[in-house]
mmCIF file of C-alpha atoms and ligand atoms in Angstrom:
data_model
loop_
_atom_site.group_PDB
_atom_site.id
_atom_site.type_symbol
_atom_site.label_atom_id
_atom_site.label_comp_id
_atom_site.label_asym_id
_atom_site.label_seq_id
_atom_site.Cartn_x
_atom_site.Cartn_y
_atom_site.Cartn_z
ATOM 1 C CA UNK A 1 1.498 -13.338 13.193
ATOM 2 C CA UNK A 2 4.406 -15.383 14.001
ATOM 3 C CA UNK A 3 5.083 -14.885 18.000
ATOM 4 C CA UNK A 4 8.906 -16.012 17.329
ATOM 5 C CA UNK A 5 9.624 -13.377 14.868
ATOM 6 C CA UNK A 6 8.782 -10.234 14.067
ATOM 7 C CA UNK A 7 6.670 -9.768 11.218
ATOM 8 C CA UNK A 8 8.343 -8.816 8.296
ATOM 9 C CA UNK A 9 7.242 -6.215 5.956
ATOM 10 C CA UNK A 10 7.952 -5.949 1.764
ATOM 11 C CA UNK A 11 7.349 -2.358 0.534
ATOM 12 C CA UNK A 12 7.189 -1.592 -3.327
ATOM 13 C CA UNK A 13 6.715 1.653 -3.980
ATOM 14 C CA UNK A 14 7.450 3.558 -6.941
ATOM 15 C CA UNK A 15 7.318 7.814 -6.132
ATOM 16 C CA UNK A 16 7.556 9.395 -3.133
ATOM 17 C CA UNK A 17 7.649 7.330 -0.408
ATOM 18 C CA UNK A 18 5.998 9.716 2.294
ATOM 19 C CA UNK A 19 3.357 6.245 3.320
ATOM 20 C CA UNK A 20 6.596 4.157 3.538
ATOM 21 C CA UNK A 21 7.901 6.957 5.870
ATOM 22 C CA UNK A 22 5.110 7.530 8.095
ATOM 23 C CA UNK A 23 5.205 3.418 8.624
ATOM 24 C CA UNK A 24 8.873 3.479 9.467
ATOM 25 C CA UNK A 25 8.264 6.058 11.915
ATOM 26 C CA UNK A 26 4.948 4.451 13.411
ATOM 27 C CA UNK A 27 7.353 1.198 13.705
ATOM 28 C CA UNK A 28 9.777 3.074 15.447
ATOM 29 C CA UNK A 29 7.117 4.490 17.844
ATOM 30 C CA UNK A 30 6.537 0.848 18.292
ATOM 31 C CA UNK A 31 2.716 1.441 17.459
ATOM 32 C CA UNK A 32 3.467 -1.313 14.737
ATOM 33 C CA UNK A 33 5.088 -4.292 15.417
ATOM 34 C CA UNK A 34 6.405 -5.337 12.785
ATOM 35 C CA UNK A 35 10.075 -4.521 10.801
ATOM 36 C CA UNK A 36 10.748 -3.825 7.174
ATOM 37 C CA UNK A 37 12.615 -6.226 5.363
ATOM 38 C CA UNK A 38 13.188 -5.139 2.276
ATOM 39 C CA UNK A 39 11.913 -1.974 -0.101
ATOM 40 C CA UNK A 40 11.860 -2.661 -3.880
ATOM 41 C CA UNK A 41 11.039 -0.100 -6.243
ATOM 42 C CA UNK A 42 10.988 -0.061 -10.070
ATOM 43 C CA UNK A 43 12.334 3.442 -10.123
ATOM 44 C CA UNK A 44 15.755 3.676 -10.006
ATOM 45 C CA UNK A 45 16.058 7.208 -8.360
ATOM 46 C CA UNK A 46 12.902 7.083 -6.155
ATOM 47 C CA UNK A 47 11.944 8.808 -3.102
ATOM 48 C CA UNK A 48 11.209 5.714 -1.410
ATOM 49 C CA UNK A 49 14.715 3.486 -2.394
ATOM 50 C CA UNK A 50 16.366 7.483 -1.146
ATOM 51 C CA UNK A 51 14.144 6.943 2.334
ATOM 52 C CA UNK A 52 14.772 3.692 2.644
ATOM 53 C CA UNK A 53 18.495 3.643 2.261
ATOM 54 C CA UNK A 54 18.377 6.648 5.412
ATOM 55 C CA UNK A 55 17.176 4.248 7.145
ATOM 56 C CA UNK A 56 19.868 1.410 6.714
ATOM 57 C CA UNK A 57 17.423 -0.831 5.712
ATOM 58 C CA UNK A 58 17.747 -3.333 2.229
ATOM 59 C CA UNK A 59 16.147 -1.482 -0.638
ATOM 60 C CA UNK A 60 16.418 -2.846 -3.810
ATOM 61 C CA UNK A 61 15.390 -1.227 -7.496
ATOM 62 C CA UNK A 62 14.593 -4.051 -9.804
ATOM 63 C CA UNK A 63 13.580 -3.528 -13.129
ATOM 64 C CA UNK A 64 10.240 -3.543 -14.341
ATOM 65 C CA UNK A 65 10.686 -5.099 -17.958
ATOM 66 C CA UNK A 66 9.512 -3.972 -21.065
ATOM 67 C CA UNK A 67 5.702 -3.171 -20.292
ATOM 68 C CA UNK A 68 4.734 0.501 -18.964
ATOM 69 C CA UNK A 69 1.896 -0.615 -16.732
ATOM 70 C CA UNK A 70 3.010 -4.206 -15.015
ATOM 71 C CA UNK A 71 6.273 -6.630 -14.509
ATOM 72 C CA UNK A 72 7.373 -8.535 -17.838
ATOM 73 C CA UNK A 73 7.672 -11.990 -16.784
ATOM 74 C CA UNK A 74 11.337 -11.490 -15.447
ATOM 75 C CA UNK A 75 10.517 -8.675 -13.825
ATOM 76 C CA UNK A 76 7.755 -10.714 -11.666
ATOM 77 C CA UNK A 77 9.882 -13.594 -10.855
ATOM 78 C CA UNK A 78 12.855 -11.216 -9.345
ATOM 79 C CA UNK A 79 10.271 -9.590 -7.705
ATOM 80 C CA UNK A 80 9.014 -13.019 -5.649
ATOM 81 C CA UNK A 81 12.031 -14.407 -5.300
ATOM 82 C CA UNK A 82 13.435 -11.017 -3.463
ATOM 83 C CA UNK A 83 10.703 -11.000 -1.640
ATOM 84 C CA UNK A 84 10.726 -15.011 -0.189
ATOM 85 C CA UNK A 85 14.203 -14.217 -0.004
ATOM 86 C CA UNK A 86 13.467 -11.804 2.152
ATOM 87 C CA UNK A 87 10.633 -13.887 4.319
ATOM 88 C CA UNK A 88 8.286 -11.357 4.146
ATOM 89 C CA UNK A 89 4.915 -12.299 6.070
ATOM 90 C CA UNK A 90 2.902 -9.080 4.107
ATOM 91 C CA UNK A 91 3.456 -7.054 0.976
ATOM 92 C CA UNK A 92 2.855 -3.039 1.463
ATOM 93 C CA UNK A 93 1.761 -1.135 -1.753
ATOM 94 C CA UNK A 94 3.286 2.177 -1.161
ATOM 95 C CA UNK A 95 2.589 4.055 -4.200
ATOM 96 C CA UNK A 96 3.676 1.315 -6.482
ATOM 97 C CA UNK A 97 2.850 2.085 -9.965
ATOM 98 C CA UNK A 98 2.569 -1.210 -11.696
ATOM 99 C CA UNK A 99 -0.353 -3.748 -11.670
ATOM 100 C CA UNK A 100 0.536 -7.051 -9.945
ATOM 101 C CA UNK A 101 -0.544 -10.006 -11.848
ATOM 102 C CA UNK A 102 -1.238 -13.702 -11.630
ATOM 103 C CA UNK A 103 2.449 -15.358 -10.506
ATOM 104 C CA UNK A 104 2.947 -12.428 -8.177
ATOM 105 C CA UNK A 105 -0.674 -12.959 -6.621
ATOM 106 C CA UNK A 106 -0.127 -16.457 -6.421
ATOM 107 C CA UNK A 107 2.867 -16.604 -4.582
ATOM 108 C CA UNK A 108 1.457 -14.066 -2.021
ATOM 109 C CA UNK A 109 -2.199 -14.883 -1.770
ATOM 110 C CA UNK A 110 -4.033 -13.140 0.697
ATOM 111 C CA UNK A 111 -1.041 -11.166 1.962
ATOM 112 C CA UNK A 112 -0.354 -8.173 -0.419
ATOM 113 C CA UNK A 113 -2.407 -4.969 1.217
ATOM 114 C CA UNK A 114 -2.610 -1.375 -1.133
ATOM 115 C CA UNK A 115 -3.411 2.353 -0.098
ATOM 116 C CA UNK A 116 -5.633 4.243 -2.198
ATOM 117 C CA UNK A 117 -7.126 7.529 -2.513
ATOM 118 C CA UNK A 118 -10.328 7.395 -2.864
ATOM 119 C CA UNK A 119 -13.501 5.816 -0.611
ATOM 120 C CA UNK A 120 -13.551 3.200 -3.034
ATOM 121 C CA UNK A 121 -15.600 1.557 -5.185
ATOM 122 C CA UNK A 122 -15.768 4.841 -6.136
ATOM 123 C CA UNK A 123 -12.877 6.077 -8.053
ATOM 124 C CA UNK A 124 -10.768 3.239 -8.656
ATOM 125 C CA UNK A 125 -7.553 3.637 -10.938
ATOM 126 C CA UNK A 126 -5.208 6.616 -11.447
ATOM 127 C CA UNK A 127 -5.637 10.231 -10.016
ATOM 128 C CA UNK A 128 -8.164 9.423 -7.544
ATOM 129 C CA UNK A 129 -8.274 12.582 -5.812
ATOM 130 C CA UNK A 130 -9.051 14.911 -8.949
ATOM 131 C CA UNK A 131 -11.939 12.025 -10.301
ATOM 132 C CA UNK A 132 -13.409 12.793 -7.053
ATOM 133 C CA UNK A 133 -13.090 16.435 -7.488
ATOM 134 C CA UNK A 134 -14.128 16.615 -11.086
ATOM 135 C CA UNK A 135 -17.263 14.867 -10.085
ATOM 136 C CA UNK A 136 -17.960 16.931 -7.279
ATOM 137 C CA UNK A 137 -18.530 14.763 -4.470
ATOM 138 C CA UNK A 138 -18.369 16.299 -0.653
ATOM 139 C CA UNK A 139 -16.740 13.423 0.945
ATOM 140 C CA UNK A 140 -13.746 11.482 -0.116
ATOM 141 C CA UNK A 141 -10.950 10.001 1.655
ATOM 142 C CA UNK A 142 -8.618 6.686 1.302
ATOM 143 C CA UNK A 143 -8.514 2.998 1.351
ATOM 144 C CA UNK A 144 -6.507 0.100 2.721
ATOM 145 C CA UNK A 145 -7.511 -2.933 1.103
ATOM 146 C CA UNK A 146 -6.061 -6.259 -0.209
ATOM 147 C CA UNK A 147 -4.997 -6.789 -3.711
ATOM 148 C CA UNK A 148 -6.389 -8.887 -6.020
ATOM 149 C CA UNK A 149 -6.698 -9.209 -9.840
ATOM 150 C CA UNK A 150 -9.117 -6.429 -10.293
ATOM 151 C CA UNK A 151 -7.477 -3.033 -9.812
ATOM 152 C CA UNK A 152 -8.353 -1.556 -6.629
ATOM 153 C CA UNK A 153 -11.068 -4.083 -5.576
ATOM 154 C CA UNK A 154 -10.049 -6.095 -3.477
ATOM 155 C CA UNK A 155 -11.903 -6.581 0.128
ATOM 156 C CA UNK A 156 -11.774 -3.161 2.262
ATOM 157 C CA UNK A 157 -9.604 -3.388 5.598
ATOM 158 C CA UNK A 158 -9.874 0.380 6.346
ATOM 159 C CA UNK A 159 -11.118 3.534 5.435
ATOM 160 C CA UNK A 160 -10.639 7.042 6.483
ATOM 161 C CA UNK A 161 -12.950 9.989 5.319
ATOM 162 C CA UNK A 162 -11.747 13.658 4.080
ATOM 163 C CA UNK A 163 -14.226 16.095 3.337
ATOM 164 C CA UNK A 164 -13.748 18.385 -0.204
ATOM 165 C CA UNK A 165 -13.907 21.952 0.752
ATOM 166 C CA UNK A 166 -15.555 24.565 -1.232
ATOM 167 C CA UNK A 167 -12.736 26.492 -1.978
ATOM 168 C CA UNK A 168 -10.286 23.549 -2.594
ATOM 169 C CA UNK A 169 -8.188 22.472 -5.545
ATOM 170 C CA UNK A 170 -7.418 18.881 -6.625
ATOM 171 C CA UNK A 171 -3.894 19.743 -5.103
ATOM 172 C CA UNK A 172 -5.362 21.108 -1.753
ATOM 173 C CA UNK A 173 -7.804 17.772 -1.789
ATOM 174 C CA UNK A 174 -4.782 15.479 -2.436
ATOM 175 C CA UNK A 175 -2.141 16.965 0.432
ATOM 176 C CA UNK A 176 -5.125 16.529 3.011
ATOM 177 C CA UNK A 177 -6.266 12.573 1.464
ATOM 178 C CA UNK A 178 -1.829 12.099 1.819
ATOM 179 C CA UNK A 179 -2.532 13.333 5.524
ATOM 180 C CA UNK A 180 -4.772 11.086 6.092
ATOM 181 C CA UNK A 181 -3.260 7.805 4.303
ATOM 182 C CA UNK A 182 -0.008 8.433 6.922
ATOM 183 C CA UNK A 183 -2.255 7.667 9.794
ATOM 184 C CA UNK A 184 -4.484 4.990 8.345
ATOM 185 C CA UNK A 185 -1.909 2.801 6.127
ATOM 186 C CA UNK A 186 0.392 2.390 9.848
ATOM 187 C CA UNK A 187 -3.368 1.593 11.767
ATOM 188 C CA UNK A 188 -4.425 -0.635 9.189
ATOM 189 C CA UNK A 189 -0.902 -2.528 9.031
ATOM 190 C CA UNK A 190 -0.353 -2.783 12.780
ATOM 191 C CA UNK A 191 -3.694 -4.954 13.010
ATOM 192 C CA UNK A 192 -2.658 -6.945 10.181
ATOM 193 C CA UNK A 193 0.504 -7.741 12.457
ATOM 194 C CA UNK A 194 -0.912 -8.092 15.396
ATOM 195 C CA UNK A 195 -3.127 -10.842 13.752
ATOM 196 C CA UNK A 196 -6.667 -8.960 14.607
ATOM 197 C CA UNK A 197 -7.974 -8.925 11.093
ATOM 198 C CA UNK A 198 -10.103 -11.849 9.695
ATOM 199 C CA UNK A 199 -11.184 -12.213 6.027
ATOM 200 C CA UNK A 200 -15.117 -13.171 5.468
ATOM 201 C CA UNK A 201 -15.070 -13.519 1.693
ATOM 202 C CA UNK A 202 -15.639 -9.358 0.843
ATOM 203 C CA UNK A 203 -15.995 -8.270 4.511
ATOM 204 C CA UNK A 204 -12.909 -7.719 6.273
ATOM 205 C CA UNK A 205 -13.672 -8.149 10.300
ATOM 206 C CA UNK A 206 -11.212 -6.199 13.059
ATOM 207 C CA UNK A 207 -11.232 -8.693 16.226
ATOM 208 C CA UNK A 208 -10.506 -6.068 18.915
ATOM 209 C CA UNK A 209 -13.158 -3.710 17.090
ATOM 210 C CA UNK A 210 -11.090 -0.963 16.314
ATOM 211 C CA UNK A 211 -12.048 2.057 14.878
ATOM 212 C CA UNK A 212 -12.105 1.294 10.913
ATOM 213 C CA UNK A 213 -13.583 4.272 9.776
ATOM 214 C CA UNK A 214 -12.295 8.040 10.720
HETATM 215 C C1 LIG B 1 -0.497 7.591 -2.407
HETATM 216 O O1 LIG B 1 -1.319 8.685 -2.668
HETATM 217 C C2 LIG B 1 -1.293 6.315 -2.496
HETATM 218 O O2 LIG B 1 -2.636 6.486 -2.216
HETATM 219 C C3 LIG B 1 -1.116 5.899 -3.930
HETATM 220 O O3 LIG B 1 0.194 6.298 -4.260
HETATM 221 C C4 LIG B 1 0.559 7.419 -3.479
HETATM 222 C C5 LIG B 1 1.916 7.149 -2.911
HETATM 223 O O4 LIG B 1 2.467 8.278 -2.293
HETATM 224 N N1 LIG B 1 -1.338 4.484 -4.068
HETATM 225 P P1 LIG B 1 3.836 8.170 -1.502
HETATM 226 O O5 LIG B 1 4.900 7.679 -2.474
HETATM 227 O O6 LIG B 1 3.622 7.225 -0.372
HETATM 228 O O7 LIG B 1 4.119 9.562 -1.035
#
């Protein structure tokens, strides 16, 4: 973290936007120090550009190109340059629904974090919540981690555990997993501002020992 600034946050998101909402309001708490610089989306009429714009803060939809599941190469490069435009110092996955790829990486190693919702490894890729379900595990819960090439593996900041009840549904599991992402995406992102996280290859160390697992 830069002491003379604030540290700036990029969101992409592409649904919703309910993590991008419970960060603006944990920055607003002050719990994280940090502001939001800009929120791109590839969906025109999101949640998250809608949120974002309540908020008076620079959201931006940009278009994705012509693939369905990443950024065409025009796509990427309006993407970075928005971003360095915007001197962001971290890149928050909020729900974004493309696959970042080498140029994107590249220009942002080491600094793009995602929220996922699942205890991963297990259950990487889409629908998290209803793989875990449909395989009938007890526990389950969500990830912050750092992206990478793979999809969903990069090193693990934090975790946060929900248990599957007997009588729920993969919609009941999924509004309690969302509960749980709003409080550990803001924890997760307020250490990465506050400059307490190191990086040991896979292992992802808090220096004031927080409390990584819930
Ligand atoms: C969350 O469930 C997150 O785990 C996944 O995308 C969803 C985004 O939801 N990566 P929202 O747009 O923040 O409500």
């Amino acid at each position: 973290m830069n002491s003379d600034r604030p540290f700036r946050l990029g969101v992409l998101g592409s649904g919703k936007g309910s993590n991008f909402v419970a960060l603006a309001e944990a920055i607003a708490q002050g719990v994280v120090p940090a502001e939001v610089a800009i929120v791109l989306s590839d969906v025109e009429d999101s949640g998250i550009l809608a949120q974002a714009r309540a908020r008076q803060l620079m959201a931006r939809y940009i278009a994705p190109g012509k693939f369905r599941t990443k950024l065409d190469e025009e796509a990427e490069r309006a993407y970075v340059s928005a971003l360095q435009e915007a001197r962001v110092d971290l890149i928050v996955l909020a729900g974004f629904m493309r696959v970042l790829k080498g140029d994107f990486l590249r220009a942002f190693e080491g600094r793009i974090v995602n929220i996922h919702p699942s205890l991963l490894p297990c259950f990487p890729g889409l629908e998290a919540w209803k793989q875990a379900f449909d395989h009938g595990v007890k526990v389950t819960g969500c990830t912050v981690h750092f992206v990478d090439a793979g999809v969903d593996s990069g090193p693990i900041i934090g975790q946060q555990t929900v248990p599957v009840l007997d009588d729920d549904t993969p919609e009941t599991l999924h509004a309690r997993i969302h509960a749980a992402e709003h409080e550990l995406y803001p924890r997760c992102v307020a250490a990465l501002a506050h400059g307490s996280i190191v990086v040991r290859g896979r292992r992802v160390v808090w220096k004031r020992g927080d409390l990584v697992v819930g």
